[in-house]
PDB file of C-alpha atoms in Angstrom:
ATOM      1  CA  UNK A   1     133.097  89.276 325.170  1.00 51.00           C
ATOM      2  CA  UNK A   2     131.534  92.410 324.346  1.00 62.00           C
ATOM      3  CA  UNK A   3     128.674  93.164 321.677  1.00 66.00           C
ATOM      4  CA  UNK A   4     129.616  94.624 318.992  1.00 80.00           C
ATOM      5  CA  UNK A   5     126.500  96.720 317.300  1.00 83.00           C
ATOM      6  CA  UNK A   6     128.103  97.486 314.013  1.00 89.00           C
ATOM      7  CA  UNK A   7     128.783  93.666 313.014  1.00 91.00           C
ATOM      8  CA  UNK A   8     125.173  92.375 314.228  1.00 91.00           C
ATOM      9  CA  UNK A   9     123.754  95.714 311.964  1.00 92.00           C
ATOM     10  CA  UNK A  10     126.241  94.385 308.942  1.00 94.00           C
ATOM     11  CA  UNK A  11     125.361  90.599 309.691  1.00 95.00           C
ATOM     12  CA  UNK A  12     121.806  91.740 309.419  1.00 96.00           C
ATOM     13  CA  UNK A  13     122.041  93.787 306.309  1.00 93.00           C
ATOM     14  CA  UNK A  14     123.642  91.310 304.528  1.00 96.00           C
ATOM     15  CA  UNK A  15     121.528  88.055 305.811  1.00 97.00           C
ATOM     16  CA  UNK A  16     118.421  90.551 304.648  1.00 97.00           C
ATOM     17  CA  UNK A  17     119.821  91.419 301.528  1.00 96.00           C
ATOM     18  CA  UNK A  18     119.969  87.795 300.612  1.00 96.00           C
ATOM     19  CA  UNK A  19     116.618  87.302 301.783  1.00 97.00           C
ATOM     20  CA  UNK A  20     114.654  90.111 299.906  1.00 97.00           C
ATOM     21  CA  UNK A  21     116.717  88.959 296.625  1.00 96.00           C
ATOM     22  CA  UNK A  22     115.461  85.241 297.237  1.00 96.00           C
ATOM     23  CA  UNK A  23     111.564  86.207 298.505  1.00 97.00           C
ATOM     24  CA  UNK A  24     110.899  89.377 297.935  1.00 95.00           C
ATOM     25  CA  UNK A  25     109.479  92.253 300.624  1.00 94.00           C
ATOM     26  CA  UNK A  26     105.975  90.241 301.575  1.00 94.00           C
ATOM     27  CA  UNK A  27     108.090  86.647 301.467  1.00 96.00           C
ATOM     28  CA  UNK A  28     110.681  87.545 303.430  1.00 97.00           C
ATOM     29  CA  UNK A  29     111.028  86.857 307.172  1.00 97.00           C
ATOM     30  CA  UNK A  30     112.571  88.638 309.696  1.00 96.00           C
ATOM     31  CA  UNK A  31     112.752  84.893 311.894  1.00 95.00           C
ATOM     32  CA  UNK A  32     115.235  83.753 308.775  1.00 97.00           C
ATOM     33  CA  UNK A  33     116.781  87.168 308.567  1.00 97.00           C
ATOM     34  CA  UNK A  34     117.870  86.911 313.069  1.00 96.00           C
ATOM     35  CA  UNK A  35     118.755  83.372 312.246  1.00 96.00           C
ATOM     36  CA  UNK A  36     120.922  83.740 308.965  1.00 97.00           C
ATOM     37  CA  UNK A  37     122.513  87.295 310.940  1.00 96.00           C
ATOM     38  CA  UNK A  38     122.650  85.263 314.373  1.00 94.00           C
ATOM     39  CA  UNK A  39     120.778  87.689 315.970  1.00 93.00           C
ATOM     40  CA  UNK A  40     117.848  88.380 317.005  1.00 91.00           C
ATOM     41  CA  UNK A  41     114.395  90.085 315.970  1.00 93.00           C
ATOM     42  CA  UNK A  42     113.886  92.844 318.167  1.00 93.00           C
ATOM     43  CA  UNK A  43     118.027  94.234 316.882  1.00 91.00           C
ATOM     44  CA  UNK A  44     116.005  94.208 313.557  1.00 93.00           C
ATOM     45  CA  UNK A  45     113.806  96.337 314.573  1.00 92.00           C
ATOM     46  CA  UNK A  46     115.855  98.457 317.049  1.00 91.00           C
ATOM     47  CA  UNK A  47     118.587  99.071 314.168  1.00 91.00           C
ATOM     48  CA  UNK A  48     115.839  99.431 311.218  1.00 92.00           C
ATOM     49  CA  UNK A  49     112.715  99.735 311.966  1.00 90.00           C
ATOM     50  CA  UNK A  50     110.740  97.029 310.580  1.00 90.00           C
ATOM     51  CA  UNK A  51     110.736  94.680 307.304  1.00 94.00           C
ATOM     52  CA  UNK A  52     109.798  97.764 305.024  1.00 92.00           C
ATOM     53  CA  UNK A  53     112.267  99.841 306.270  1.00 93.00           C
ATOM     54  CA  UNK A  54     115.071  97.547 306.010  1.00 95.00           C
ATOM     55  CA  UNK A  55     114.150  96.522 302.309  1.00 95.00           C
ATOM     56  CA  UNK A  56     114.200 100.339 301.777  1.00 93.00           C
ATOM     57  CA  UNK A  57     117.804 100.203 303.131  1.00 93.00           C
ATOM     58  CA  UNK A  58     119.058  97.160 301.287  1.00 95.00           C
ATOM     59  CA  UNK A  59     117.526  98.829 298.087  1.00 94.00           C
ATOM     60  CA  UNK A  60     119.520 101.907 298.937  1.00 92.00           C
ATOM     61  CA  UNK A  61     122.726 100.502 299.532  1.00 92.00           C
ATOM     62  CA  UNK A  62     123.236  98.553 296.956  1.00 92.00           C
ATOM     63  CA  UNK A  63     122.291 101.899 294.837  1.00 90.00           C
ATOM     64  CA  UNK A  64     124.392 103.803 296.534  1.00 88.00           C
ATOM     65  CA  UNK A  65     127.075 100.944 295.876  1.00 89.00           C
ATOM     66  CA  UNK A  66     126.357 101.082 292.450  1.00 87.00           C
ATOM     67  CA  UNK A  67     126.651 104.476 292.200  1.00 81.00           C
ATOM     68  CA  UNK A  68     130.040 105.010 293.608  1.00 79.00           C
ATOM     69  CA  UNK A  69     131.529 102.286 291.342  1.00 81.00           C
ATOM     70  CA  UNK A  70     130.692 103.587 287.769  1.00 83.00           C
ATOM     71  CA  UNK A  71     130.215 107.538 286.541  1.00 81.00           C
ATOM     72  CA  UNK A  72     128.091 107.857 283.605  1.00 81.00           C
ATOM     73  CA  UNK A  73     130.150 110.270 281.249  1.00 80.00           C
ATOM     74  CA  UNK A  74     129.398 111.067 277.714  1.00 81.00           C
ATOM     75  CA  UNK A  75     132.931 111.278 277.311  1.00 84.00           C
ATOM     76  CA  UNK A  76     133.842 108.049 278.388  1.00 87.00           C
ATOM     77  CA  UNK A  77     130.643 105.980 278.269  1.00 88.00           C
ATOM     78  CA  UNK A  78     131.419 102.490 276.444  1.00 92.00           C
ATOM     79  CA  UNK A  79     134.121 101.902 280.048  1.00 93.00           C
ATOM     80  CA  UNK A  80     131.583 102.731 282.296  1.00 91.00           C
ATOM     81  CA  UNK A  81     128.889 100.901 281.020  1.00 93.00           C
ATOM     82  CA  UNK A  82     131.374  97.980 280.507  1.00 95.00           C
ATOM     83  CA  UNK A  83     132.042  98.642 284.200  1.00 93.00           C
ATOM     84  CA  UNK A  84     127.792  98.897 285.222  1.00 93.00           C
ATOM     85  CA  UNK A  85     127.794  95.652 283.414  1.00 95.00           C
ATOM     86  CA  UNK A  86     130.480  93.620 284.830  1.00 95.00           C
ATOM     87  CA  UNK A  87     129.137  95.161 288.140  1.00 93.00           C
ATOM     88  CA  UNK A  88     125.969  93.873 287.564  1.00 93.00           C
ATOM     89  CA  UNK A  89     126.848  90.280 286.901  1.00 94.00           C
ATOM     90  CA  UNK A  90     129.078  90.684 290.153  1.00 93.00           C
ATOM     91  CA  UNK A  91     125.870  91.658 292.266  1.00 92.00           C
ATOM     92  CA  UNK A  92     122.771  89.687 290.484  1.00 89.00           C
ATOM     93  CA  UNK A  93     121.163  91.064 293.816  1.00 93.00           C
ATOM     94  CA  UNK A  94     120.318  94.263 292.877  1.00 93.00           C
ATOM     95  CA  UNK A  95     118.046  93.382 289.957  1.00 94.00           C
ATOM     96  CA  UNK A  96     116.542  90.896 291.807  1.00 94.00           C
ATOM     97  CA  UNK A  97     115.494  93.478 294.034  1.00 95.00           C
ATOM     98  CA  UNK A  98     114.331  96.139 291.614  1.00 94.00           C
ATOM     99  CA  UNK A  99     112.400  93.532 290.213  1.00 95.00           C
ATOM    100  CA  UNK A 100     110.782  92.376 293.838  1.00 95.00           C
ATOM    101  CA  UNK A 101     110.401  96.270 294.117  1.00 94.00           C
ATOM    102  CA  UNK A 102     108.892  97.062 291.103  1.00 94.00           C
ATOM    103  CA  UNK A 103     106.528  93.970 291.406  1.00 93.00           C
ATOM    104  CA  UNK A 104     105.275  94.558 294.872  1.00 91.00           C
ATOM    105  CA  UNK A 105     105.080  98.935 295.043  1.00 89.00           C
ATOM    106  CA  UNK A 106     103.581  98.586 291.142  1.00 87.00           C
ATOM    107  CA  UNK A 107     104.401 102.362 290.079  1.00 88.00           C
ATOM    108  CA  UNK A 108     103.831 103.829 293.917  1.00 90.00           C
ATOM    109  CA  UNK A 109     105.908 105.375 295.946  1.00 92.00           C
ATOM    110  CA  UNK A 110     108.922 103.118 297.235  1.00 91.00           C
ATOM    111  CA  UNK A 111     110.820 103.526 300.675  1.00 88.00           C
ATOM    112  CA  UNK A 112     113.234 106.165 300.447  1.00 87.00           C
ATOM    113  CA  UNK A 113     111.834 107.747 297.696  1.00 90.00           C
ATOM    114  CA  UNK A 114     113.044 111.140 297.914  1.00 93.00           C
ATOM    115  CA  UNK A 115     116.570 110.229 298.588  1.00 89.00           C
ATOM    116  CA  UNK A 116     116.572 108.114 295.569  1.00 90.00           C
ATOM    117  CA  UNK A 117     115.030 110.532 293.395  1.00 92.00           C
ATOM    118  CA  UNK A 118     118.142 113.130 294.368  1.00 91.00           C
ATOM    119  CA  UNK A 119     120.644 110.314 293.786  1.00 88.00           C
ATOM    120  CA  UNK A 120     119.200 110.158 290.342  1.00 90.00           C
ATOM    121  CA  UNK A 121     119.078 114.183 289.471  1.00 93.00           C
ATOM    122  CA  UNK A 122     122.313 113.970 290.649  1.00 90.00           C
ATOM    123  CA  UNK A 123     123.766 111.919 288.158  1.00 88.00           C
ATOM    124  CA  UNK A 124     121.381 113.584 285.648  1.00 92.00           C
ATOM    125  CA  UNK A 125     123.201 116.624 286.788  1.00 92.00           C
ATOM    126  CA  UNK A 126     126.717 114.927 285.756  1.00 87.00           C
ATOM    127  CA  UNK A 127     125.579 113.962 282.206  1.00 87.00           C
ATOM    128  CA  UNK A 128     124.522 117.542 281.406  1.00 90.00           C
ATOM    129  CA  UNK A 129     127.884 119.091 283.551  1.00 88.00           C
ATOM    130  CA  UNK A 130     129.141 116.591 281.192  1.00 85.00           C
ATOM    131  CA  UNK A 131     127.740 118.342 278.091  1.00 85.00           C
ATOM    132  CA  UNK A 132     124.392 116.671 276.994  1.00 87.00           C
ATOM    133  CA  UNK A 133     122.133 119.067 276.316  1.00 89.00           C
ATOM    134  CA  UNK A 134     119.162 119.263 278.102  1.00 93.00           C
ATOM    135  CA  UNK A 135     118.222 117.770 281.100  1.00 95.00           C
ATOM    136  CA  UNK A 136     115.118 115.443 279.113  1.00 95.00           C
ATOM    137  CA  UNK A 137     117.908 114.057 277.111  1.00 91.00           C
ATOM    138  CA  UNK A 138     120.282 113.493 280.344  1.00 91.00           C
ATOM    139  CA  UNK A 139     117.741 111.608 281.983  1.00 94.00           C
ATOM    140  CA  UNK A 140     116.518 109.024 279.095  1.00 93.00           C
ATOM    141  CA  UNK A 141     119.878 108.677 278.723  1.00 89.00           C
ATOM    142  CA  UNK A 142     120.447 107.359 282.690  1.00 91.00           C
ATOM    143  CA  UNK A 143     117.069 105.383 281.897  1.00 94.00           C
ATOM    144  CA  UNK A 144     118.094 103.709 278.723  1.00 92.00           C
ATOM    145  CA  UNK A 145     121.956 102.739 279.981  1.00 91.00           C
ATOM    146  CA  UNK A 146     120.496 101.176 283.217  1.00 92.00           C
ATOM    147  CA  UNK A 147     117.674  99.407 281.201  1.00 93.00           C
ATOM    148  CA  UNK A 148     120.353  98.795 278.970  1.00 91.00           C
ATOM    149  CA  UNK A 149     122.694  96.455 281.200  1.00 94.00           C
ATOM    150  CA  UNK A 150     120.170  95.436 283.466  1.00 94.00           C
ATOM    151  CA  UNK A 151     117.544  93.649 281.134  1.00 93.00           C
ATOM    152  CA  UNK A 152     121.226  91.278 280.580  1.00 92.00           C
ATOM    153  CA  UNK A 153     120.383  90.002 284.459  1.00 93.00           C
ATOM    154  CA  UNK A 154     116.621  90.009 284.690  1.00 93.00           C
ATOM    155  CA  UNK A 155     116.005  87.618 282.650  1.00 91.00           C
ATOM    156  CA  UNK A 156     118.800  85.277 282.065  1.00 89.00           C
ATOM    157  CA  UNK A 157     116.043  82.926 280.713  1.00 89.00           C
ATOM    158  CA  UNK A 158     115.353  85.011 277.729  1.00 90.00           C
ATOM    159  CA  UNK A 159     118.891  85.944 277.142  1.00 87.00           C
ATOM    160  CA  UNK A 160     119.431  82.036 276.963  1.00 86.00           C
ATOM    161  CA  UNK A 161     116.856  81.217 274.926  1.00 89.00           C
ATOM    162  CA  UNK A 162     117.470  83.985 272.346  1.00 92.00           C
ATOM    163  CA  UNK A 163     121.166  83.713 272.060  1.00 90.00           C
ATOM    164  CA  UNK A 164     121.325  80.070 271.940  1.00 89.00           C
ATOM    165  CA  UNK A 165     124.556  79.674 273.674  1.00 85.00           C
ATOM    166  CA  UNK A 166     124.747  76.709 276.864  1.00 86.00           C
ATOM    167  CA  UNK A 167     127.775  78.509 277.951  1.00 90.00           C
ATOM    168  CA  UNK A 168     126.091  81.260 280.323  1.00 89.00           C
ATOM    169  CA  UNK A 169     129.771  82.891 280.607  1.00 92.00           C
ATOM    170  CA  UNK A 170     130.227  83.336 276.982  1.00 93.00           C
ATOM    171  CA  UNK A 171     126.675  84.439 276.806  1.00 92.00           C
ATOM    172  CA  UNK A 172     127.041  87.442 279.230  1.00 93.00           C
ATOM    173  CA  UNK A 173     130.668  88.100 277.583  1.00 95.00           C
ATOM    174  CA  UNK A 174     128.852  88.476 274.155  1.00 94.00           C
ATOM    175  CA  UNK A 175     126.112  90.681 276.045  1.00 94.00           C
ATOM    176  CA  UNK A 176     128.490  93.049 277.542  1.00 96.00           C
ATOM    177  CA  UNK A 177     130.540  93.200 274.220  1.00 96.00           C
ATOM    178  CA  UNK A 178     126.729  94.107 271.919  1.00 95.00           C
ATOM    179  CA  UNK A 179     126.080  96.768 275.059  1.00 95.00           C
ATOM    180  CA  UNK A 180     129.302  98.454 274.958  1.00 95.00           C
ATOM    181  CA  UNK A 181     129.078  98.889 271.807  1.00 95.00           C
ATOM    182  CA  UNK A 182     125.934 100.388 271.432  1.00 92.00           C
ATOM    183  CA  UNK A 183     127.235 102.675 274.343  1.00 91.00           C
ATOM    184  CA  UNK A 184     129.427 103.744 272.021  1.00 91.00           C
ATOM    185  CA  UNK A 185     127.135 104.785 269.231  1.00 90.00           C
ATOM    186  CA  UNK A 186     125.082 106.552 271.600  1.00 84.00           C
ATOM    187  CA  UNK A 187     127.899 108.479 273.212  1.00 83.00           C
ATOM    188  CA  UNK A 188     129.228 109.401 269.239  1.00 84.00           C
ATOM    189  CA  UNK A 189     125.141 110.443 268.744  1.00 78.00           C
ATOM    190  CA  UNK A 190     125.485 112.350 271.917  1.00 67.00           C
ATOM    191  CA  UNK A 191     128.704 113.922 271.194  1.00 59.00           C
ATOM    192  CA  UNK A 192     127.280 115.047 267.874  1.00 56.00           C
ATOM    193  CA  UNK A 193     123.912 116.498 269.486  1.00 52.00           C
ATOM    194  CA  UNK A 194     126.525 118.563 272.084  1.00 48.00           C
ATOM    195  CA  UNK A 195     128.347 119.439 269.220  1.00 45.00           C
ATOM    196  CA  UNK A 196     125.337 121.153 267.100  1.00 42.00           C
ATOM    197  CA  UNK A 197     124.811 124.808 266.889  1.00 40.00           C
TER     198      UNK A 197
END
């Protein structure tokens, strides 16, 4: 039987990404990671370089996931954040892991930095190719649709507790109904602002 690198690197990445959703970057463990991947340590750090370095990478995939499964349009903005929402409550991992981020790097620099920061002037760049009109606007837009949908998944606790529903289906149905509607009225306020002399 031969070894086959690419399924013991996917095996890995996903064991990790399970692990760094569950613990975090300083409670995770590369010994659960091998064992959950059947594989072992040193392919860790032969394929990624370390527990930082493969957070960074989780992170960045599921971005880059994320990315290639919606396009934030003006023109078309209540179906794609519909779409960033249902994708969300598809993959609860990602927020868990901006959170673990965002907890443990406070507001300094994160792994992969620079490559993230392009990903995001990039779709900047697409809301103003788009026709918002400036790139300050384009960009609290991207901040306030991701906030947006993500705050649904954060904290499912508060979302609870404030909509008073037991049903946690019909409670993230209601959510993404409120959010694509307000997607709506933004993209009508945005069409308007494009519109002005």
């Amino acid at each position: 039987m031969t070894y086959d690198a690419e399924a013991t690197r996917q095996r890995i990445f996903e064991a990790a990404t399970a692990e760094f959703a569950a613990n975090g970057l300083a409670g995770a463990r590369i010994d659960r990671i091998a064992t959950a991947a059947r594989a072992n340590k040193q392919a860790i750090y032969l394929y990624f370089g370390g527990k930082e370095k493969l957070f960074g990478a989780v992170v960045r995939a599921k971005l880059d996931e994320i990315c290639h499964a919606v396009t934030l349009d003006p023109h078309t903005l209540p179906e794609a954040v519909g779409q960033l929402h249902d994708w969300y409550h598809e993959h609860p991992e990602l927020v868990r892991l901006l959170l673990w981020e965002a907890l443990e790097a406070g507001s300094g620099p994160v792994e992969g930095e620079d490559e993230r920061a392009r990903s995001y002037r990039g779709h900047v760049d697409g809301l103003l190719a788009a026709g918002l009109p400036d790139r300050p606007t384009a960009q609290d837009w991207l901040f306030t649709i991701l906030g947006l949908v993500a705050w649904n998944f954060a904290v499912p606790q508060i979302r609870r507790l404030i909509l008073d529903e037991p049903d946690p289906e019909r409670a993230v149905a209601r959510r993404r109904e409120v959010v694509v509607e307000l997607a709506r009225v933004l993209a009508e306020q945005g069409a308007g602002a494009v519109s002005r002399p």
